[in-house]
CSV table of C-alpha atoms in Angstrom, one decimal:
chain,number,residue,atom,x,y,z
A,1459,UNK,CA,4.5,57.9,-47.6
A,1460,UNK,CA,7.6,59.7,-47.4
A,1461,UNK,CA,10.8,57.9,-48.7
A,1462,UNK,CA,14.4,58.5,-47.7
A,1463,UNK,CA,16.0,57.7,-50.8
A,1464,UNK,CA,19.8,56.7,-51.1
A,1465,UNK,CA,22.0,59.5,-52.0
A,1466,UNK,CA,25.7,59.9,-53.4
A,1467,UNK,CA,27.2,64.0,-53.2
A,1468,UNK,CA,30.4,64.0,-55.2
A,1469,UNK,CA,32.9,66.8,-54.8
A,1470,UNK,CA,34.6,67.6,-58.0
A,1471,UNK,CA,37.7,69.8,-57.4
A,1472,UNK,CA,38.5,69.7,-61.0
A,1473,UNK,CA,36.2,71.1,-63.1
A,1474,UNK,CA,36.6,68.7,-66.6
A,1475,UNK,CA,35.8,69.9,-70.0
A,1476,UNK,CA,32.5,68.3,-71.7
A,1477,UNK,CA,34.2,67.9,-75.4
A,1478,UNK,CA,31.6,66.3,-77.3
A,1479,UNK,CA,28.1,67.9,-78.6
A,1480,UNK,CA,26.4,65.4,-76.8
A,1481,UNK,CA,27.6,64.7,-73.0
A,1482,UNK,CA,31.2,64.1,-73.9
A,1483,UNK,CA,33.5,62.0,-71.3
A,1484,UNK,CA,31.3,63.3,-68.3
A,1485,UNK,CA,28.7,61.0,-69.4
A,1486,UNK,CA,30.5,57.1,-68.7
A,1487,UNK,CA,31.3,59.0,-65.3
A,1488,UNK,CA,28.1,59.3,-64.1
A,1489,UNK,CA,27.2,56.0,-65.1
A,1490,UNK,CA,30.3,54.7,-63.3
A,1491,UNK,CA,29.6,56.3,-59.8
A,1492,UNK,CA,25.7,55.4,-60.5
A,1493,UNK,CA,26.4,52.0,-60.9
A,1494,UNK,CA,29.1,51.9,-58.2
A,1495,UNK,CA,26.0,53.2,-55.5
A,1496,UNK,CA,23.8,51.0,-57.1
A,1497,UNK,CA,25.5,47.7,-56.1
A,1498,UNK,CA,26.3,48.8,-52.6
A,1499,UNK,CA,22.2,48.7,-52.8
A,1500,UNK,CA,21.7,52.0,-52.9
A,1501,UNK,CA,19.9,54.7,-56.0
A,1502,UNK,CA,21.5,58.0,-57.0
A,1503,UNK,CA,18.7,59.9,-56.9
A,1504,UNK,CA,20.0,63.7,-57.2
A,1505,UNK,CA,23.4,65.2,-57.9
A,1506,UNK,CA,24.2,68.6,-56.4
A,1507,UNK,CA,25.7,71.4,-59.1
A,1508,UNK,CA,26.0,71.1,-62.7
A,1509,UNK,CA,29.2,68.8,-63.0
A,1510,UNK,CA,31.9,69.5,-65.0
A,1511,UNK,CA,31.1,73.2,-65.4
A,1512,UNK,CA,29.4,76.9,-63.6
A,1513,UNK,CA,26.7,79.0,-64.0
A,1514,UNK,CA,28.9,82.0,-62.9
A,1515,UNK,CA,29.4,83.4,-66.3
A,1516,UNK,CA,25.6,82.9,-66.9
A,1517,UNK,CA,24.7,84.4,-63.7
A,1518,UNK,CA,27.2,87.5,-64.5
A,1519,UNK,CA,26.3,88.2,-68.2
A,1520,UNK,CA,30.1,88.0,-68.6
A,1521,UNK,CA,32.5,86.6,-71.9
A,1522,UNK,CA,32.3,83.7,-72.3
A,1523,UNK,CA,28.1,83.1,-70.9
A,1524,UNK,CA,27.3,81.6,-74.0
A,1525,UNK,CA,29.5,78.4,-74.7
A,1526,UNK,CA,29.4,78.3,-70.6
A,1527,UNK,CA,25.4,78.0,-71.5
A,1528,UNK,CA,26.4,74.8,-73.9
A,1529,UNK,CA,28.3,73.3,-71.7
A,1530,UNK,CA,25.6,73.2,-69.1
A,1531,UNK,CA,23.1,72.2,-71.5
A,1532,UNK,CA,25.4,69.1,-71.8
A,1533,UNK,CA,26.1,68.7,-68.6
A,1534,UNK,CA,22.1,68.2,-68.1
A,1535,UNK,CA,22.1,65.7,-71.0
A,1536,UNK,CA,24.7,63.8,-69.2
A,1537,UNK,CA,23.2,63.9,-65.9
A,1538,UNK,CA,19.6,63.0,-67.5
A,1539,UNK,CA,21.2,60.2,-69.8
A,1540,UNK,CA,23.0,59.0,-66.9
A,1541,UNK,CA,19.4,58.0,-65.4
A,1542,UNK,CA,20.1,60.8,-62.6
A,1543,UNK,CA,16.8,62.2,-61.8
A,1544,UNK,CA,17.0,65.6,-60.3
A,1545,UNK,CA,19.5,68.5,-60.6
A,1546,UNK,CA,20.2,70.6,-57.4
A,1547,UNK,CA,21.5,74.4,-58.1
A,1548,UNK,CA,21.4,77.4,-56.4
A,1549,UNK,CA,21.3,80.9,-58.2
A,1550,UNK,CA,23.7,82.9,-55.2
A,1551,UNK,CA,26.8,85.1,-56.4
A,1552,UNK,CA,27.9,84.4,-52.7
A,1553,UNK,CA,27.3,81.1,-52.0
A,1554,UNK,CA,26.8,80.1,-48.5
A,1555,UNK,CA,27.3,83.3,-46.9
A,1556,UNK,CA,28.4,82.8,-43.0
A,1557,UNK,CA,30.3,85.7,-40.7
A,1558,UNK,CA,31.0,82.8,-38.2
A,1559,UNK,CA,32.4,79.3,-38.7
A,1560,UNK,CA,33.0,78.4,-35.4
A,1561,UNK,CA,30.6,79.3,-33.0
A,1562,UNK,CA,30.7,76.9,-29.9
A,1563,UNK,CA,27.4,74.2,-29.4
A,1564,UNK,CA,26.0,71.2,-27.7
A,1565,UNK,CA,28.4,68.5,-26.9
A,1566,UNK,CA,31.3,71.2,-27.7
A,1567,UNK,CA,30.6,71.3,-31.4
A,1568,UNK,CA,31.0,73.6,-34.2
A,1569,UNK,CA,28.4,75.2,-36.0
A,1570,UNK,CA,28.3,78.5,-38.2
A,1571,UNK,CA,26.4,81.7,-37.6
A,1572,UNK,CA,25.2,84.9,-39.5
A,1573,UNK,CA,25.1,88.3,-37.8
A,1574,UNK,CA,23.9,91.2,-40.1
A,1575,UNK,CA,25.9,93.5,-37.8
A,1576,UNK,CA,29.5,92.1,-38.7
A,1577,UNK,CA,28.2,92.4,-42.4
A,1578,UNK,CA,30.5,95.9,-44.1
A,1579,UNK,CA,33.7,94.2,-42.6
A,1580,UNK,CA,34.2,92.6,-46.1
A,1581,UNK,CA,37.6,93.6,-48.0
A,1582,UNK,CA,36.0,92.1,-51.2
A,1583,UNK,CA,34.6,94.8,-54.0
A,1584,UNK,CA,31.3,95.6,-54.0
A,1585,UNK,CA,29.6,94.2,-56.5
A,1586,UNK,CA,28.6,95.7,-60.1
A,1587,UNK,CA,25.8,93.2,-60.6
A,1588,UNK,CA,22.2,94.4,-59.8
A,1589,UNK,CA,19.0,92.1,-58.7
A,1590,UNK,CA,17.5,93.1,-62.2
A,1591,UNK,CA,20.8,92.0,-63.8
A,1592,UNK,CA,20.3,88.9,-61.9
A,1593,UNK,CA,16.4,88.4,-62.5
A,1594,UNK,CA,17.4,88.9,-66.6
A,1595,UNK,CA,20.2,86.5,-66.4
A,1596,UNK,CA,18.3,83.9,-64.5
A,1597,UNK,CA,15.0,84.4,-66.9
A,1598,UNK,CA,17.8,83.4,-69.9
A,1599,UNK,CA,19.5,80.2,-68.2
A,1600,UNK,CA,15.9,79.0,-67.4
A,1601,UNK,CA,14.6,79.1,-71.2
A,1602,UNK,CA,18.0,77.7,-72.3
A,1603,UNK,CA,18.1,75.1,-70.1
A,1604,UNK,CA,14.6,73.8,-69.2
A,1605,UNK,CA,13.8,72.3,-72.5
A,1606,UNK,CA,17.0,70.2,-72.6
A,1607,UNK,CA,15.8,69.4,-69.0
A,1608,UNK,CA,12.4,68.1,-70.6
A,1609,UNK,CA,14.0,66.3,-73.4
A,1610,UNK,CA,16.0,64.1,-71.2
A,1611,UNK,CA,13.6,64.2,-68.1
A,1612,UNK,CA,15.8,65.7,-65.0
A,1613,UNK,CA,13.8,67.8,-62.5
A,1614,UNK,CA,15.7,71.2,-62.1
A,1615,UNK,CA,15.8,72.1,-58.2
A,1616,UNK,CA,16.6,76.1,-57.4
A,1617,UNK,CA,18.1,76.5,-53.5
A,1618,UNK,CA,16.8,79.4,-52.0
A,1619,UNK,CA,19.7,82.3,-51.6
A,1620,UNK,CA,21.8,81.7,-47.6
A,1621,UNK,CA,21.4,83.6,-45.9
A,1622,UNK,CA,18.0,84.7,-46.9
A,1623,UNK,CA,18.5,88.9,-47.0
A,1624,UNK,CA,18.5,90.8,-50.2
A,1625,UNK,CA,21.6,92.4,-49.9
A,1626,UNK,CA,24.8,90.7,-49.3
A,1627,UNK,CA,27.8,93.2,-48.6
A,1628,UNK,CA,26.7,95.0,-51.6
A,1629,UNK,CA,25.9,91.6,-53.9
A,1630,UNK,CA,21.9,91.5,-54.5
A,1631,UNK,CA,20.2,87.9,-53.7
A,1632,UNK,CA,17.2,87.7,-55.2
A,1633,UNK,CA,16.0,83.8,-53.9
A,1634,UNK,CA,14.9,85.0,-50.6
A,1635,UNK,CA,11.3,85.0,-50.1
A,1636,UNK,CA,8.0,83.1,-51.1
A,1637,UNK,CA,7.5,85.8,-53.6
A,1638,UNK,CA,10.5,85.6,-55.0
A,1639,UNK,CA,10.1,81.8,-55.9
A,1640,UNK,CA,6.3,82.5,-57.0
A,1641,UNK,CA,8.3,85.1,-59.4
A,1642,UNK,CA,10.9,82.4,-60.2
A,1643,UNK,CA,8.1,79.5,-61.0
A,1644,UNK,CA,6.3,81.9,-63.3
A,1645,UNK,CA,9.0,82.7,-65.5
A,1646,UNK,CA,9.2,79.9,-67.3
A,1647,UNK,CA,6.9,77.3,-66.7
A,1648,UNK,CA,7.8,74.0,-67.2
A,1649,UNK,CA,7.3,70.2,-65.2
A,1650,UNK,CA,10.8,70.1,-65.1
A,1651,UNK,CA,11.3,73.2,-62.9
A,1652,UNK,CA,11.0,73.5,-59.1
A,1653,UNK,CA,12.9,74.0,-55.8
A,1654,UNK,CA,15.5,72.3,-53.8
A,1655,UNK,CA,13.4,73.3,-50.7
A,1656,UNK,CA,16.1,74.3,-48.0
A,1657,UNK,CA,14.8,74.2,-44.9
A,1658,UNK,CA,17.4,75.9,-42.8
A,1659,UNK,CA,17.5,79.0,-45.4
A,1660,UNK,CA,13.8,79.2,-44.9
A,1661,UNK,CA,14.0,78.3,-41.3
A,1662,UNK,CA,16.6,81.7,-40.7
A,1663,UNK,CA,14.5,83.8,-43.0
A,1664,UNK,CA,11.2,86.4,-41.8
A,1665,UNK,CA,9.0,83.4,-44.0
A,1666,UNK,CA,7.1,80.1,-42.6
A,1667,UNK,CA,8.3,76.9,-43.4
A,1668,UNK,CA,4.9,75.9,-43.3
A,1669,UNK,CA,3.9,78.0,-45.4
A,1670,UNK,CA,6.4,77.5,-48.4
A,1671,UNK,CA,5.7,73.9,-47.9
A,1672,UNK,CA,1.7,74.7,-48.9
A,1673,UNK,CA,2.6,76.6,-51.6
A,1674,UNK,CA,4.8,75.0,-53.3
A,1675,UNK,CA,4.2,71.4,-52.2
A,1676,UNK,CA,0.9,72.1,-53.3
A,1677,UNK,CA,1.7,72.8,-57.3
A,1678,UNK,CA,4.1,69.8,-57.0
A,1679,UNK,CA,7.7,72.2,-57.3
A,1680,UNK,CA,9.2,70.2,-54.3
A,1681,UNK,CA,11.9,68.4,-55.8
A,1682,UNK,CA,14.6,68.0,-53.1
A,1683,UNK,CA,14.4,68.6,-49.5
A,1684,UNK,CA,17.5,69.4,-47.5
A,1685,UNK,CA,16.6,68.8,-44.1
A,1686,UNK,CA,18.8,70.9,-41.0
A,1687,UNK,CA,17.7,73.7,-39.4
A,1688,UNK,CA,18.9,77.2,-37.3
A,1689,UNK,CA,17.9,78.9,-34.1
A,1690,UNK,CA,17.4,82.5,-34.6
A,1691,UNK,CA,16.2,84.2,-38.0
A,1692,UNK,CA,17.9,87.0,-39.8
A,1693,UNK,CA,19.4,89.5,-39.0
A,1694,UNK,CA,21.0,86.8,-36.2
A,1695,UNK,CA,21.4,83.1,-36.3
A,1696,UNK,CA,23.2,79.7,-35.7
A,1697,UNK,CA,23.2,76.6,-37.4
A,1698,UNK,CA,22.2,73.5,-34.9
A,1699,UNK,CA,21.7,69.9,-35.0
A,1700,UNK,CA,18.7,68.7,-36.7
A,1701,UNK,CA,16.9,67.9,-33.4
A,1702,UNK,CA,17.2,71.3,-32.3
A,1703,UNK,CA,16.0,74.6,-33.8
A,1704,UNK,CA,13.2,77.3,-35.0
A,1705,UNK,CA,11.0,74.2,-36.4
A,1706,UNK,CA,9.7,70.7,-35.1
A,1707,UNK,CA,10.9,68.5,-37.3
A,1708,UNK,CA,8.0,66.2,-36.9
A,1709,UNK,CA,5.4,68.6,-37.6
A,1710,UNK,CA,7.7,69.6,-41.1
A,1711,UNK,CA,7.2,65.9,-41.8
A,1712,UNK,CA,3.8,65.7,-41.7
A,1713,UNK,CA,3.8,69.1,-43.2
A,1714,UNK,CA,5.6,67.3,-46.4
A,1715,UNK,CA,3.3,64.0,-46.0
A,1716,UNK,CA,-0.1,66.7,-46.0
A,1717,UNK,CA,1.2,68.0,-49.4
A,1718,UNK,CA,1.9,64.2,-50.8
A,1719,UNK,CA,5.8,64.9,-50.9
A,1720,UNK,CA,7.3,61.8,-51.9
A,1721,UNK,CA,11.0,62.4,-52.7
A,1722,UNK,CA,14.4,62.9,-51.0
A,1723,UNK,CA,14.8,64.0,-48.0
A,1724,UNK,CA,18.5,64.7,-46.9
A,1725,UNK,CA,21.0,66.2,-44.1
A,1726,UNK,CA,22.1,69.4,-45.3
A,1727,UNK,CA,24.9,71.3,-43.0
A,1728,UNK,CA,26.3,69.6,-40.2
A,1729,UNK,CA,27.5,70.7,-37.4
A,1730,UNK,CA,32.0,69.5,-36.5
A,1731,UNK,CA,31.9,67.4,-33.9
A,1732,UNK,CA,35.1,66.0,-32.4
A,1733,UNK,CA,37.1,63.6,-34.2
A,1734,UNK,CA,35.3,63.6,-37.7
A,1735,UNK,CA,35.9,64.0,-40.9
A,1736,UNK,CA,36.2,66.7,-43.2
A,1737,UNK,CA,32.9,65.5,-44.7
A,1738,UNK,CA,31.7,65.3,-41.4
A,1739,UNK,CA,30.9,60.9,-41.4
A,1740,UNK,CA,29.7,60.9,-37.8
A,1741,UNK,CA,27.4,64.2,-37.7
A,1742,UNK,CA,25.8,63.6,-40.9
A,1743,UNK,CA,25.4,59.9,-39.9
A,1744,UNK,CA,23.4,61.1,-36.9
A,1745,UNK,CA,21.2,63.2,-39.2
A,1746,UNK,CA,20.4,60.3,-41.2
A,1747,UNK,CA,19.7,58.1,-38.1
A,1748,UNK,CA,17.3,60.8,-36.3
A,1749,UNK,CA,15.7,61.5,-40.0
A,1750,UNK,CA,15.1,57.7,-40.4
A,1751,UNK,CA,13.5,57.8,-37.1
A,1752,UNK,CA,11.4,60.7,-37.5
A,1753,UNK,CA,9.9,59.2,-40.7
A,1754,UNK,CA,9.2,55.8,-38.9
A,1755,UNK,CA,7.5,57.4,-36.0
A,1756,UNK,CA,4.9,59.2,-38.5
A,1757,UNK,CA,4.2,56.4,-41.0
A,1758,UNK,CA,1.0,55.8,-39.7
A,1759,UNK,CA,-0.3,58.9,-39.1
């Protein structure tokens, strides 16, 4: 049975140092917004992005990589000792890479877009960093990191690269395809490591949902499912609402149930619809509703 668990994102706009060996003054803060969740009657049961610190200068192989790699390691002690069960991170020098973030939808909403062809428009400098730079770099974060991971028992959940292409205005991305995450899960195995499986990435890319789901929910490396989706794959697509898109969502569902997925399940992107918040309060809200729905309507199947 699938389970949609009760889930707390928390921005942090200041990035605070982690001082002690152990988890320093991050660790009584996770505790603090655990608790807080908790007696609303809710569980925190993921945080997104190592708090309190980046991978970048991992990622880059630049000064500094190695006391940013301590600071992570902490950063997982906190989260684990916190009694935070999964870590979501993505491995992307770009980020969430979008040449539209206003494209017109349903009801007048905003939703963003990719289109290959407005990619070389970019003022930015090319990047210096190659994908075997990247594959090195990520191989040496993953045996750093993993056996804190194990020692305080948080899963480790790798988001696939978004867009899904290899080449992002001259910045490899090398999270893109199922053969890139069977590369990624053979590196370094370990219990502790799997994927944040993101179903609109996949959804845009030339791969089938289905598919990943088989493999990967298969060997148990579904740790975190963010649920939206796109129409269109690359080189050209849109971000919609979760009812709409490349997929049926109740088929993904029972995709996950096949595959005895039992963890969380939550709205990734949303699209702006009029009069919310920045956080978007009233679009996510109807993700959640048509998610809760969804999982009802298959619970006996």
């Amino acid at each position: 049975m699938l389970t949609m668990n009760g889930f707390y994102k928390q921005k942090h706009e200041e990035k605070s140092v982690i001082e002690s060996e152990e988890e320093g003054p991050l660790f009584p803060k996770l505790v603090q917004v655990r608790r807080w969740i908790e007696e609303e009657g809710l569980r925190l049961a993921a945080i997104e992005g190592f708090p309190g610190c980046s991978t970048e200068p991992v990622m880059y192989g630049r000064e500094g990589s190695d006391s940013e790699l301590e600071r992570l390691k902490q950063a997982v002690r906190a989260v684990g000792r916190a009694g935070i069960p999964v870590l979501g991170y993505d491995w992307s020098p770009k980020g969430v890479g979008r040449t539209s973030v206003g494209k017109k939808w349903r009801g007048d909403a905003k939703v963003t877009a990719f289109e290959t062809r407005d990619l070389g428009k970019s003022t930015e400098e090319r990047s210096a960093l190659s994908a075997d730079e990247l594959w090195r770099n990520y191989e040496r974060f993953l045996k750093e990191i993993l056996p804190v991971a194990e020692e305080v028992g948080v899963k480790l959940a790798l988001h696939p690269n978004d867009p899904p292409i290899s080449d992002f205005d001259g910045t490899p991305l090398v999270h893109t395809t199922i053969d890139d995450f069977n590369r990624t899960m053979d590196l370094v195995e370990s219990p502790n490591h799997g994927i944040n499986l993101g179903l609109g990435t996949w959804s845009a890319s030339t791969e089938n949902v289905f598919d990943v789901i088989e493999r990967f929910g298969k060997r148990d490396e579904i740790f975190y499912v963010h649920f939206r989706d796109v129409q269109g794959t690359v080189p050209s697509f849109h971000e919609t609402f979760v009812d709409q898109g490349n997929y049926d969502t109740f088929e993904v569902l029972r995709a996950l149930k096949a595959v005895e997925y039992d963890g969380i399940l939550i709205p990734d992107h949303v699209p702006q619809v009029a009069g919310d918040t920045d956080w978007g309060h009233r679009s996510r809200s109807f993700a959640v509703g048509y998610l809760r729905a969804a999982l009802e309507s298959i619970a006996d199947d």
